[in-house]
mmCIF file of C-alpha atoms and ligand atoms in Angstrom:
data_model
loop_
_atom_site.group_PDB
_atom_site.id
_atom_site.type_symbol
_atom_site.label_atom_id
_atom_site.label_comp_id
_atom_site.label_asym_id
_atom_site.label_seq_id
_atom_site.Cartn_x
_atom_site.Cartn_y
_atom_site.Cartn_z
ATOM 1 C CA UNK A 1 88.731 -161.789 103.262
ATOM 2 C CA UNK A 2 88.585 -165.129 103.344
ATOM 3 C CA UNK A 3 89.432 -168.672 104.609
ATOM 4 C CA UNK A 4 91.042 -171.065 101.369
ATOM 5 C CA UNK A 5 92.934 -173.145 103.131
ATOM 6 C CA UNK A 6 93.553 -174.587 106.728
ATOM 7 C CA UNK A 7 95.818 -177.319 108.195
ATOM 8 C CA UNK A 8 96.435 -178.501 111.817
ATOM 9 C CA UNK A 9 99.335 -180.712 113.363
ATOM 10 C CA UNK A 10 99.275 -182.199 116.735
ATOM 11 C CA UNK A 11 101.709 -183.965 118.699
ATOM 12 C CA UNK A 12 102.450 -188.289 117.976
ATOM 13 C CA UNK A 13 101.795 -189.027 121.851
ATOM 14 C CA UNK A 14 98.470 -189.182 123.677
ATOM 15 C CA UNK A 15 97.953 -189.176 127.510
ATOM 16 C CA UNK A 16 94.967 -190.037 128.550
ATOM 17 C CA UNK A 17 93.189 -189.384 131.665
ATOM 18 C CA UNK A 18 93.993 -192.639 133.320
ATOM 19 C CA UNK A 19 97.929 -191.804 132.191
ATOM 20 C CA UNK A 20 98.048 -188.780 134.008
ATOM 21 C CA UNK A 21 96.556 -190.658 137.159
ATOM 22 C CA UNK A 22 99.099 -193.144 137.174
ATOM 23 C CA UNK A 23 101.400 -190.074 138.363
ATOM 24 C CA UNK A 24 98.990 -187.303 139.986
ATOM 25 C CA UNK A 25 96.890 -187.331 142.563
ATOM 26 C CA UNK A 26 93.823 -186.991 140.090
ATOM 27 C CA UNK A 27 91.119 -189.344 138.127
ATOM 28 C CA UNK A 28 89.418 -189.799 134.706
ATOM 29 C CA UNK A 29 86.178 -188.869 136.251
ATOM 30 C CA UNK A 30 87.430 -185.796 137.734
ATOM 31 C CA UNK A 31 88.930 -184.690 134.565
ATOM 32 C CA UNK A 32 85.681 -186.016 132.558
ATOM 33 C CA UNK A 33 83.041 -184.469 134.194
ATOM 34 C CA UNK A 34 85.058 -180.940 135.601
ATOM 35 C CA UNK A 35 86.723 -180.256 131.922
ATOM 36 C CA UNK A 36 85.063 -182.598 129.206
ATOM 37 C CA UNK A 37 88.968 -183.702 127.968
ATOM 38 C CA UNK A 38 89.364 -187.478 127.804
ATOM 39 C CA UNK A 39 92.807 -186.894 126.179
ATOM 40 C CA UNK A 40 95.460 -184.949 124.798
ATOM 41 C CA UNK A 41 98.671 -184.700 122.506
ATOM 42 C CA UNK A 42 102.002 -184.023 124.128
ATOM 43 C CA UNK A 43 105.263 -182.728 122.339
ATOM 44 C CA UNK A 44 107.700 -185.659 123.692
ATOM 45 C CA UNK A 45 109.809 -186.496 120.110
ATOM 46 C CA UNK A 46 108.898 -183.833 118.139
ATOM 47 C CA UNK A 47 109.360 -179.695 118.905
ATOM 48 C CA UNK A 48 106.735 -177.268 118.601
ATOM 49 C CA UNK A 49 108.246 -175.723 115.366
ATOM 50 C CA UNK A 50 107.933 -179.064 113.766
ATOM 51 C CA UNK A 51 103.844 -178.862 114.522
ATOM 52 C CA UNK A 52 103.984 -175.392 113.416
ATOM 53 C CA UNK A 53 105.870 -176.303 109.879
ATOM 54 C CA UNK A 54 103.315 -178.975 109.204
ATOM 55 C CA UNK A 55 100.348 -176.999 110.030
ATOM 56 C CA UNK A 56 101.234 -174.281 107.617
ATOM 57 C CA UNK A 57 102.369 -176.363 104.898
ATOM 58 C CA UNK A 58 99.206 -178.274 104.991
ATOM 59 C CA UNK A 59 97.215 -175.347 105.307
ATOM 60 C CA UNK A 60 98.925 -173.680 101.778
ATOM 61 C CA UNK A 61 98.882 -176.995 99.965
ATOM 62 C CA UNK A 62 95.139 -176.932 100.475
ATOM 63 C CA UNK A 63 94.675 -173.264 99.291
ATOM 64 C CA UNK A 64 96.067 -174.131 96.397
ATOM 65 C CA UNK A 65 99.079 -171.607 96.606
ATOM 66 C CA UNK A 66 102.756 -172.196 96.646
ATOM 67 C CA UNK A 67 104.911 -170.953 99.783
ATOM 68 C CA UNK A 68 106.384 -167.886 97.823
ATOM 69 C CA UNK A 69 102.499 -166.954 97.197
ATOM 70 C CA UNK A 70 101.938 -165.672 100.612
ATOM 71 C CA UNK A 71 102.659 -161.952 100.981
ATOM 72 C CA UNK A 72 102.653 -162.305 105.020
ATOM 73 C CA UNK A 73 103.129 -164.799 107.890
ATOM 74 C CA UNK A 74 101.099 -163.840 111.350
ATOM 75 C CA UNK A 75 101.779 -165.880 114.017
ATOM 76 C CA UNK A 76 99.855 -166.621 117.619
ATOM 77 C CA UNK A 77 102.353 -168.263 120.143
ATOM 78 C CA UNK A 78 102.109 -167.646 124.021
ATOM 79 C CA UNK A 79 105.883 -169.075 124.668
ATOM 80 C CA UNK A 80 108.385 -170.971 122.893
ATOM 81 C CA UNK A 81 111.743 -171.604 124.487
ATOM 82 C CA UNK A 82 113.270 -169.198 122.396
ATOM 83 C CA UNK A 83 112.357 -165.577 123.876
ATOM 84 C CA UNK A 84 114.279 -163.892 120.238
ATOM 85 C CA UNK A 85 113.666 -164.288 117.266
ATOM 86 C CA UNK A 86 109.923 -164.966 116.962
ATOM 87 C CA UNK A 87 108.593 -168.014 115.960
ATOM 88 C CA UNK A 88 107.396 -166.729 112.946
ATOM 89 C CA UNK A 89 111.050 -165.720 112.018
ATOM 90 C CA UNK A 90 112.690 -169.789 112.814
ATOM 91 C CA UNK A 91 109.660 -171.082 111.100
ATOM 92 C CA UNK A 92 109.528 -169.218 107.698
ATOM 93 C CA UNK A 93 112.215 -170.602 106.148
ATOM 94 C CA UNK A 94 111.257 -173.736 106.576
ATOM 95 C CA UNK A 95 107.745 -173.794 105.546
ATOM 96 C CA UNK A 96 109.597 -172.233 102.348
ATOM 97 C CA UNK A 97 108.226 -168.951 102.728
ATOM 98 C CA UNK A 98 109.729 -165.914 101.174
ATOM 99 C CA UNK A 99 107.369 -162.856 103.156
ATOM 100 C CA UNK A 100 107.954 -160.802 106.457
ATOM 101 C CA UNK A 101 105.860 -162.032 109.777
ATOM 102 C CA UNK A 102 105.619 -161.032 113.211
ATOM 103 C CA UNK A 103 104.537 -162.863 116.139
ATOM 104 C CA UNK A 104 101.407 -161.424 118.572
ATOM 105 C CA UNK A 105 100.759 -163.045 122.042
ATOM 106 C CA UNK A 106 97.089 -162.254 123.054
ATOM 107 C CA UNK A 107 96.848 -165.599 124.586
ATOM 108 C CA UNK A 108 94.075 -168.295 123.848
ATOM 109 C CA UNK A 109 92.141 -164.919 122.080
ATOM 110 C CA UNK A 110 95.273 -165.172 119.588
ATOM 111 C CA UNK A 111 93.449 -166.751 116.880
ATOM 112 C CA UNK A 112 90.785 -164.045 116.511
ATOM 113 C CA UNK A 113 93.068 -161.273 117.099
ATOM 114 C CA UNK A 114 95.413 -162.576 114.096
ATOM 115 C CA UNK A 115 92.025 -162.684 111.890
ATOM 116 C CA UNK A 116 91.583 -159.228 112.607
ATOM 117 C CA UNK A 117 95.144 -157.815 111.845
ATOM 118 C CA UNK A 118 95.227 -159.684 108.815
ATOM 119 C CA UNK A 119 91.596 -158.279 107.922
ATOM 120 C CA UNK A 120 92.857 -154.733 108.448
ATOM 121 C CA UNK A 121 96.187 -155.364 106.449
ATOM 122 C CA UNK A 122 94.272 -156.743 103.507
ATOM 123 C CA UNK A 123 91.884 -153.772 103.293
ATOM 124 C CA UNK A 124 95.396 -151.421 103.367
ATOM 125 C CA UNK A 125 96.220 -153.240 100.442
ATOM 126 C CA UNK A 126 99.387 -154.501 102.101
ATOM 127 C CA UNK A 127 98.664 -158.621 101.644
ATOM 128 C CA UNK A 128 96.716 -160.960 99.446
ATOM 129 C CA UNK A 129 97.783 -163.526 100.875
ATOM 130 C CA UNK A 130 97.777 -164.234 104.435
ATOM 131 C CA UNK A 131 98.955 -167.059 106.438
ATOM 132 C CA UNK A 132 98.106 -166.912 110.014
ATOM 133 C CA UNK A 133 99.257 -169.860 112.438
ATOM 134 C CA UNK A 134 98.740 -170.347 115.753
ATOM 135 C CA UNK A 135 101.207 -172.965 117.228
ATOM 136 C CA UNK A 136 101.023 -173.183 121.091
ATOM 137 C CA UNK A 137 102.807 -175.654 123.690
ATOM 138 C CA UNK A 138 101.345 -174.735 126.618
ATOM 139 C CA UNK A 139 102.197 -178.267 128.491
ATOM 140 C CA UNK A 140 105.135 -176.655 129.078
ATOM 141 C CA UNK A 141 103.979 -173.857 131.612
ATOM 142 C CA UNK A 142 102.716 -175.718 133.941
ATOM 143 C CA UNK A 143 103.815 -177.918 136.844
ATOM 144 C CA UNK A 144 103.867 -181.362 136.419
ATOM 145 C CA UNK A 145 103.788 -182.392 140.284
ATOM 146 C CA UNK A 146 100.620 -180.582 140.487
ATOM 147 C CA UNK A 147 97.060 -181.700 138.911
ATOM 148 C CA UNK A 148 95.056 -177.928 138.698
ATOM 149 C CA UNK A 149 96.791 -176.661 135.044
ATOM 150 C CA UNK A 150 98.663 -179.432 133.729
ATOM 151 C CA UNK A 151 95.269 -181.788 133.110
ATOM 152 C CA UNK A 152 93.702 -179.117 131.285
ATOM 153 C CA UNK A 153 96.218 -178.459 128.422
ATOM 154 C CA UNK A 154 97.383 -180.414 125.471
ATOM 155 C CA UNK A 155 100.189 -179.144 122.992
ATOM 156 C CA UNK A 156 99.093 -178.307 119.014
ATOM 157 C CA UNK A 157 99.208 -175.722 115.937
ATOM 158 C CA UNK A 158 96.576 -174.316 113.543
ATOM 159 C CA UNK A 159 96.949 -173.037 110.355
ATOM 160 C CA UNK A 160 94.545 -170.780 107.822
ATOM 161 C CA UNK A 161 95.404 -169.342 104.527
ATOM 162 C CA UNK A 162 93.311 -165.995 103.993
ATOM 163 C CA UNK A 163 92.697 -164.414 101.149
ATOM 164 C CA UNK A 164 90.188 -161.599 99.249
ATOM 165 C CA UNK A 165 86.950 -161.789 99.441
ATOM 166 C CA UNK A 166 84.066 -161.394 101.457
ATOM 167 C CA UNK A 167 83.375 -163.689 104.068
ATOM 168 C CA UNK A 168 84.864 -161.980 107.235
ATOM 169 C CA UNK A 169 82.203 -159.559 108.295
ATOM 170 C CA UNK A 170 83.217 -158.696 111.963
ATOM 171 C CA UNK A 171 85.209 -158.423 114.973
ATOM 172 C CA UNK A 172 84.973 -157.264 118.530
ATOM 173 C CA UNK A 173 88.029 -157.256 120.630
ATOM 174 C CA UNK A 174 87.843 -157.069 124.674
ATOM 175 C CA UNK A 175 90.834 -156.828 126.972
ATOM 176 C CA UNK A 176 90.496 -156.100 130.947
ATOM 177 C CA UNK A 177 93.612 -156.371 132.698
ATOM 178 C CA UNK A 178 93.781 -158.432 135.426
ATOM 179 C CA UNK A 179 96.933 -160.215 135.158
ATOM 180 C CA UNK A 180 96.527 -162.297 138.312
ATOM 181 C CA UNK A 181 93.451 -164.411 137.188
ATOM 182 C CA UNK A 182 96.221 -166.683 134.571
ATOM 183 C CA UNK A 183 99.772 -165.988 134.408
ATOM 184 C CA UNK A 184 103.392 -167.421 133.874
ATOM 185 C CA UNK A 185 106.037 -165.960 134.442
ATOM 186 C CA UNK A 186 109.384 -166.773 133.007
ATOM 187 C CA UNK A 187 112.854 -165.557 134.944
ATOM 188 C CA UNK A 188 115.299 -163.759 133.270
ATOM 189 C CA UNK A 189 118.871 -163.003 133.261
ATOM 190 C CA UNK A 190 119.682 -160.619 136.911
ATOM 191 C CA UNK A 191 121.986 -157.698 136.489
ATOM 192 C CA UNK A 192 124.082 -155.765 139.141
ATOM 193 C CA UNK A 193 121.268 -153.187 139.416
ATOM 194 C CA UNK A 194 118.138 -155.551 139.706
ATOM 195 C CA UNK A 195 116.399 -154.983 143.045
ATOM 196 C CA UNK A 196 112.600 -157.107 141.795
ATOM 197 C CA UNK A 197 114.423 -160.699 140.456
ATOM 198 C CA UNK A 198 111.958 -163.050 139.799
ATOM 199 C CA UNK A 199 113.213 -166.298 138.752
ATOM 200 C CA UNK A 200 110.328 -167.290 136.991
ATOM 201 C CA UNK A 201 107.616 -169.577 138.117
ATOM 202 C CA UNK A 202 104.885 -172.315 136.397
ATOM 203 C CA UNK A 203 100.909 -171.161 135.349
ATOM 204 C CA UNK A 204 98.982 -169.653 137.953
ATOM 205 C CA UNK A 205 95.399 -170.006 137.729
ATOM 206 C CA UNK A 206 92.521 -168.720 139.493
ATOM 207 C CA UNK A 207 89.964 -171.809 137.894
ATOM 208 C CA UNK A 208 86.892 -170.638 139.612
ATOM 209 C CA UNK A 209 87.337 -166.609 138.628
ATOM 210 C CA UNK A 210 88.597 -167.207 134.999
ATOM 211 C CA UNK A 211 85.593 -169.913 134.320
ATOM 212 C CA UNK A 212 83.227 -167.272 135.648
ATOM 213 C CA UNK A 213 84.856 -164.305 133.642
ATOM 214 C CA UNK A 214 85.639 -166.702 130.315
ATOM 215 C CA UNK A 215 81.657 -167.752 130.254
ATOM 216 C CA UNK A 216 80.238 -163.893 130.773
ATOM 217 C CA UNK A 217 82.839 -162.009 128.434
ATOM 218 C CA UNK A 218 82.782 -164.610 125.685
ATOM 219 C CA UNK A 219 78.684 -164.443 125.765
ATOM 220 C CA UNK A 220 78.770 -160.463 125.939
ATOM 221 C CA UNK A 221 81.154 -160.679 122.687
ATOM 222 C CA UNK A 222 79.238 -162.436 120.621
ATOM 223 C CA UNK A 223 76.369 -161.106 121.844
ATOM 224 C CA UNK A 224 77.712 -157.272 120.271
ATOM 225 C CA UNK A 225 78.345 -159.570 117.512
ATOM 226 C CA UNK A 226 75.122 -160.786 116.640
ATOM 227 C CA UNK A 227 73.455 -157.298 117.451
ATOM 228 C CA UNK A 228 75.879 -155.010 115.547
ATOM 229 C CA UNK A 229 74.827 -157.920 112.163
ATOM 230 C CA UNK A 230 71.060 -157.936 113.230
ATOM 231 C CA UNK A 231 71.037 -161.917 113.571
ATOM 232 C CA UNK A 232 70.199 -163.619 116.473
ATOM 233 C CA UNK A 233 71.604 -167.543 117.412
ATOM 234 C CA UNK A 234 69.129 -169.002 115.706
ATOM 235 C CA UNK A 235 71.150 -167.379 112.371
ATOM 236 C CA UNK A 236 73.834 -168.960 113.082
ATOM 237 C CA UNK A 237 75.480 -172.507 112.090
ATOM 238 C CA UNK A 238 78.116 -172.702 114.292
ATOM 239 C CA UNK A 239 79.748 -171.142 117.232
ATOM 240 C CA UNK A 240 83.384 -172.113 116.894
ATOM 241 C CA UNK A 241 84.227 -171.443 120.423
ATOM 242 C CA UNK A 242 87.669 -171.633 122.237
ATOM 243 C CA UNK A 243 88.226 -175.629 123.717
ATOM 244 C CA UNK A 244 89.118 -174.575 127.314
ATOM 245 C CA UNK A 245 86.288 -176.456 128.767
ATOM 246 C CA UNK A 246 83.333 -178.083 128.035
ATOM 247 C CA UNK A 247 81.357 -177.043 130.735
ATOM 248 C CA UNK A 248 82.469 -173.226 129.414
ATOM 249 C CA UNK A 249 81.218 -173.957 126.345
ATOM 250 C CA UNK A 250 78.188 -175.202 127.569
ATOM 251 C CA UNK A 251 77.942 -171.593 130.149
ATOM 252 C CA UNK A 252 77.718 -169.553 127.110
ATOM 253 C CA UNK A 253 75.525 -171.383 125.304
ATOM 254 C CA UNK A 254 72.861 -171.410 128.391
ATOM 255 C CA UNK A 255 73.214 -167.258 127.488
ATOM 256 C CA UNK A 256 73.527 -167.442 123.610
ATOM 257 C CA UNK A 257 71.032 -170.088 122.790
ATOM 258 C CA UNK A 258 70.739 -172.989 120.351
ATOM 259 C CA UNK A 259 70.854 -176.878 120.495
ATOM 260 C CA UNK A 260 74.197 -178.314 121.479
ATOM 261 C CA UNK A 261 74.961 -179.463 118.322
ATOM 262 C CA UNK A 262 75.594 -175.758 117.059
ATOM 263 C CA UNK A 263 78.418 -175.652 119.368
ATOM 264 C CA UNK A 264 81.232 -178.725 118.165
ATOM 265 C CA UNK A 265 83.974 -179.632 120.451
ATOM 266 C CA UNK A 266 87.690 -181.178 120.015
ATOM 267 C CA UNK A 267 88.492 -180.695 123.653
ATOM 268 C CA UNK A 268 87.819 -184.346 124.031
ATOM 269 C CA UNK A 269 90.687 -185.124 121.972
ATOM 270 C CA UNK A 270 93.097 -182.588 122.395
ATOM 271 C CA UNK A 271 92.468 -180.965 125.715
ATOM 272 C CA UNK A 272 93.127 -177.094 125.937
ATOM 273 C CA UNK A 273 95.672 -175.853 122.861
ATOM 274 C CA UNK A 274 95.688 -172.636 123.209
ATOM 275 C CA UNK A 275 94.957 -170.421 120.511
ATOM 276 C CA UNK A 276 95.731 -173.135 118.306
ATOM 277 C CA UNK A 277 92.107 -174.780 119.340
ATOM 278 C CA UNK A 278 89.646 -173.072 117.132
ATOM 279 C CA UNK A 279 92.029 -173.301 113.686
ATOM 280 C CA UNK A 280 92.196 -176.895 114.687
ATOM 281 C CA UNK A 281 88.367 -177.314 115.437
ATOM 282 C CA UNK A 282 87.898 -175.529 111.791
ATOM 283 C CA UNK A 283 89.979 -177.793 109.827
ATOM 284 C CA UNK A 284 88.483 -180.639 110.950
ATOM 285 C CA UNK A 285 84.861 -179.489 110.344
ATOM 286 C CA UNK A 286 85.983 -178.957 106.639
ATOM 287 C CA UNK A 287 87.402 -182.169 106.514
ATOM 288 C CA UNK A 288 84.477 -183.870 107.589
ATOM 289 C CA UNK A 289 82.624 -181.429 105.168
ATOM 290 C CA UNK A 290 80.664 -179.550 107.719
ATOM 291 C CA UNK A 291 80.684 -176.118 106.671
ATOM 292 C CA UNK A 292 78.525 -175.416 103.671
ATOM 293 C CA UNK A 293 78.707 -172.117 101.616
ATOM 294 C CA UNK A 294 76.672 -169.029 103.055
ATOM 295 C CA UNK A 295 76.978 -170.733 106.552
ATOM 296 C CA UNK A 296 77.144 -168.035 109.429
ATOM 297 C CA UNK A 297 79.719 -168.651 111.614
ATOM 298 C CA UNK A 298 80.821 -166.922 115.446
ATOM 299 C CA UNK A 299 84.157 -167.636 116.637
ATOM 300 C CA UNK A 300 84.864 -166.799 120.097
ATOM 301 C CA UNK A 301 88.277 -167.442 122.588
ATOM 302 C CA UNK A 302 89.300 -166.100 125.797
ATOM 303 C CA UNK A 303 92.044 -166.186 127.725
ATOM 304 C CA UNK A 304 95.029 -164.866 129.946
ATOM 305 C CA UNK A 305 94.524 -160.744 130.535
ATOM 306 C CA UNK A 306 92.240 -161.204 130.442
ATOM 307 C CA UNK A 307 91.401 -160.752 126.527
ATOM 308 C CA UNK A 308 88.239 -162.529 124.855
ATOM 309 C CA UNK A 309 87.491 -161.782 121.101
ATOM 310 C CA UNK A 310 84.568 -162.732 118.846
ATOM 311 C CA UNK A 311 84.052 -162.754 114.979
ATOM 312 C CA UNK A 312 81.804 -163.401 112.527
ATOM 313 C CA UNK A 313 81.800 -165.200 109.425
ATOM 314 C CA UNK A 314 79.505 -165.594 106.599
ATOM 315 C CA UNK A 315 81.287 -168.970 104.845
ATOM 316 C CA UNK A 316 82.562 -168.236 100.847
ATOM 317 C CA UNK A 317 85.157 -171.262 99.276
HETATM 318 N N1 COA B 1 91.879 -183.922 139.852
HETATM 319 C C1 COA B 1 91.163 -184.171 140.940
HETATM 320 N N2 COA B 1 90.753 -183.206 141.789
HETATM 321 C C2 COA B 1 91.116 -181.943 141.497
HETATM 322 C C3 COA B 1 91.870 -181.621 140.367
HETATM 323 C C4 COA B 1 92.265 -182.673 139.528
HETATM 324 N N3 COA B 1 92.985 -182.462 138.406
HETATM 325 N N4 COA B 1 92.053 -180.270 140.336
HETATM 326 C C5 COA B 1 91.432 -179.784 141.410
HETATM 327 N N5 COA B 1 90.870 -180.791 142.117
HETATM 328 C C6 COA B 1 90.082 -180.709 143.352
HETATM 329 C C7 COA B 1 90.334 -179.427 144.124
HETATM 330 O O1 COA B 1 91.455 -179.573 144.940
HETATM 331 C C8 COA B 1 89.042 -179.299 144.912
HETATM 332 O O2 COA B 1 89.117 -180.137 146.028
HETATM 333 P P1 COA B 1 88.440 -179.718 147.409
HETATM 334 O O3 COA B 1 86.972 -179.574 147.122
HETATM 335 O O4 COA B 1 88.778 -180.855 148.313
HETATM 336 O O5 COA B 1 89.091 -178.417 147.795
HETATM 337 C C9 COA B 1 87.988 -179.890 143.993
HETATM 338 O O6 COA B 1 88.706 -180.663 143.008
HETATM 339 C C10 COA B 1 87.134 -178.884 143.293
HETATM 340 O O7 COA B 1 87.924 -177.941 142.693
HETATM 341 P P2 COA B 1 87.293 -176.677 142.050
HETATM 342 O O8 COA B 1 88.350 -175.652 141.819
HETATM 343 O O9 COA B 1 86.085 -176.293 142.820
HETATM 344 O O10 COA B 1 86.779 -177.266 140.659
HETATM 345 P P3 COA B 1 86.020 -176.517 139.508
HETATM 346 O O11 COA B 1 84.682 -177.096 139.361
HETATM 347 O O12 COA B 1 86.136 -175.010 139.581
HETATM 348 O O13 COA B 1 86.884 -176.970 138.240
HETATM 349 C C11 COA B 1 88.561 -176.165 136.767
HETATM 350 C C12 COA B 1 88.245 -176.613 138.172
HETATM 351 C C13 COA B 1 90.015 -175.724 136.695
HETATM 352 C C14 COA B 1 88.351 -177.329 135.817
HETATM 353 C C15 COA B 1 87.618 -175.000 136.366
HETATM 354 O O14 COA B 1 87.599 -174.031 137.389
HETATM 355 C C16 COA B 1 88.002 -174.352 135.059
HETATM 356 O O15 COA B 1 87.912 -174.964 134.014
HETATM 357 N N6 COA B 1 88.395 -173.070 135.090
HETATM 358 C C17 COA B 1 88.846 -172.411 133.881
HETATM 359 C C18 COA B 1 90.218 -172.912 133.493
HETATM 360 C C19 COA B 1 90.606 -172.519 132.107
HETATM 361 O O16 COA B 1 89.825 -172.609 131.205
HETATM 362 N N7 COA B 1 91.859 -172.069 131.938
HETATM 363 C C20 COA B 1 92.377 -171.694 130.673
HETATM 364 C C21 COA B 1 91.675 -170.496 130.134
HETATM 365 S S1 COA B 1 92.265 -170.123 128.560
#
């Protein structure tokens, strides 16, 4: 398969460091040097279906293709406020779409994952035409009176149209569980017969572990990945890599290799979005005309598991 068409949407407000430190007990220099983020967008008039209807319908205008074109609709969402139906179910009809979709939750690693289902569906014969979206609000699991999650995330959606051909040349999947590194849990109705009600609480993070763990599992990933294709970094163009944190990104390239510059970042902007990060970072790069045909690409997230997930491309139009 391959990538015809991409589209990203972010919220209207930014916070910037210095906003957030007008109301926690944190600072821009903190946040600058620890994470790399200077800003981020934050849903405040819009929802997150709204982000996720004008990602998609961007990302089909620019494949060329009309809604009713696309034989399937994957979607990427941690949480949304509605539990049932999927998000891929509210938004279909409004992007105009006329297909079946399901959702998948695999966390930041969504992204990847999604390329791979829809890589496997497409070889069944069951799609041509494949739009995946990742649309992610993750402002909204964490605790606002407290500084470790909330400064890291930012609110957005990603959009790719994928069709035949043959620039997707392959995936590697990793999942260890270990729930207790990132989690949130949301409560849930109680019955008569409950005896384990949990009424739900914000993120929980372990920073330290899950910066360790993100840097060594996202570097063994692509690592398989450049073995299994007989390339080594220097190969490569880019390495499209989850925007969690910049001083992540820059862990795995200290193991990967090559110059800095093979490694762009929108964390800067946008803070951490999820699994809507690397659609995002992509369609700006081909706005800005930065991917060239026969470019070799690596895409790599990680996230709450803990799941990481590389891939490789070799760029077609
Ligand atoms: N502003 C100011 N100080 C803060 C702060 C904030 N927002 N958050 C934490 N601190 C303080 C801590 O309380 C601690 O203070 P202390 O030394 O007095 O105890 C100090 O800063 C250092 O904290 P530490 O946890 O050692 O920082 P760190 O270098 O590990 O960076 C993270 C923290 C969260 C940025 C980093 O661990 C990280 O990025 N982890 C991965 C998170 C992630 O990517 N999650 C999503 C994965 S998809």
């Amino acid at each position: 398969m391959k990538i015809i068409g991409t589209g990203s949407a972010l919220p209207a407000l930014t916070v910037t460091n210095d906003d957030l430190a007008g109301f926690l007990d944190t600072n821009d220099q903190w946040i600058t040097t620890r994470t790399g983020i200077q800003e981020r967008h934050l849903l405040s008039t819009e929802d997150l279906y709204d982000l996720a209807v004008d990602a998609s319908i961007k990302a089909i205008k620019a494949a060329g293709l009309r809604p009713d074109q696309i034989d399937f609709l994957l979607v990427s969402n941690v949480a949304n406020r509605h539990v049932t139906p999927g998000l891929s179910c509210i938004v279909q009809k409004r992007i105009g779409l006329t297909c079946a979709g399901l959702d998948i939750n695999v966390a930041c690693a969504g992204f990847v994952n999604a390329l791979m289902l829809a890589d496997g569906m497409m070889k069944a014969g069951r799609a041509k035409n494949i739009l995946v979206l990742c649309a992610e609000e993750p402002t909204k699991y964490c605790d606002w009176h407290e500084r470790d999650c909330s400064v890291l995330f930012g609110d957005g959606a990603g959009a790719v149209v994928l069709t035949e051909g043959n620039a997707f040349k392959d995936v590697q999947l990793t999942m260890i569980s270990d729930r207790d590194v990132l989690y949130y849990e949301r409560g849930m109705e109680t019955t008569p017969f409950e005896q384990h009600y949990i009424k739900g609480q914000p993120l929980v993070m372990k920073g330290k572990e899950l910066f360790k763990t993100a840097v060594s599992e996202s570097a063994k990933d692509i690592q398989t990945i450049l073995k299994r294709a007989n390339l080594t970094h220097e190969d490569i163009t880019y390495f499209m890599l989850h925007q969690a944190n910049k001083r992540i990104i820059e862990g795995i390239r200290k193991i990967v290799g090559g110059p800095e510059e093979k490694y762009p970042t929108v964390i800067e902007k946008y803070g951490n979005t999820s699994s809507a990060s690397i659609p995002i970072l992509l369609d700006e790069m081909l706005a800005d005309n930065k991917i060239k045909a026969g470019d070799k690409i690596v895409m790599s997230a990680f996230g709450a598991g803990f799941v990481s997930a590389a891939c490789l491309w070799e760029w077609e139009f």
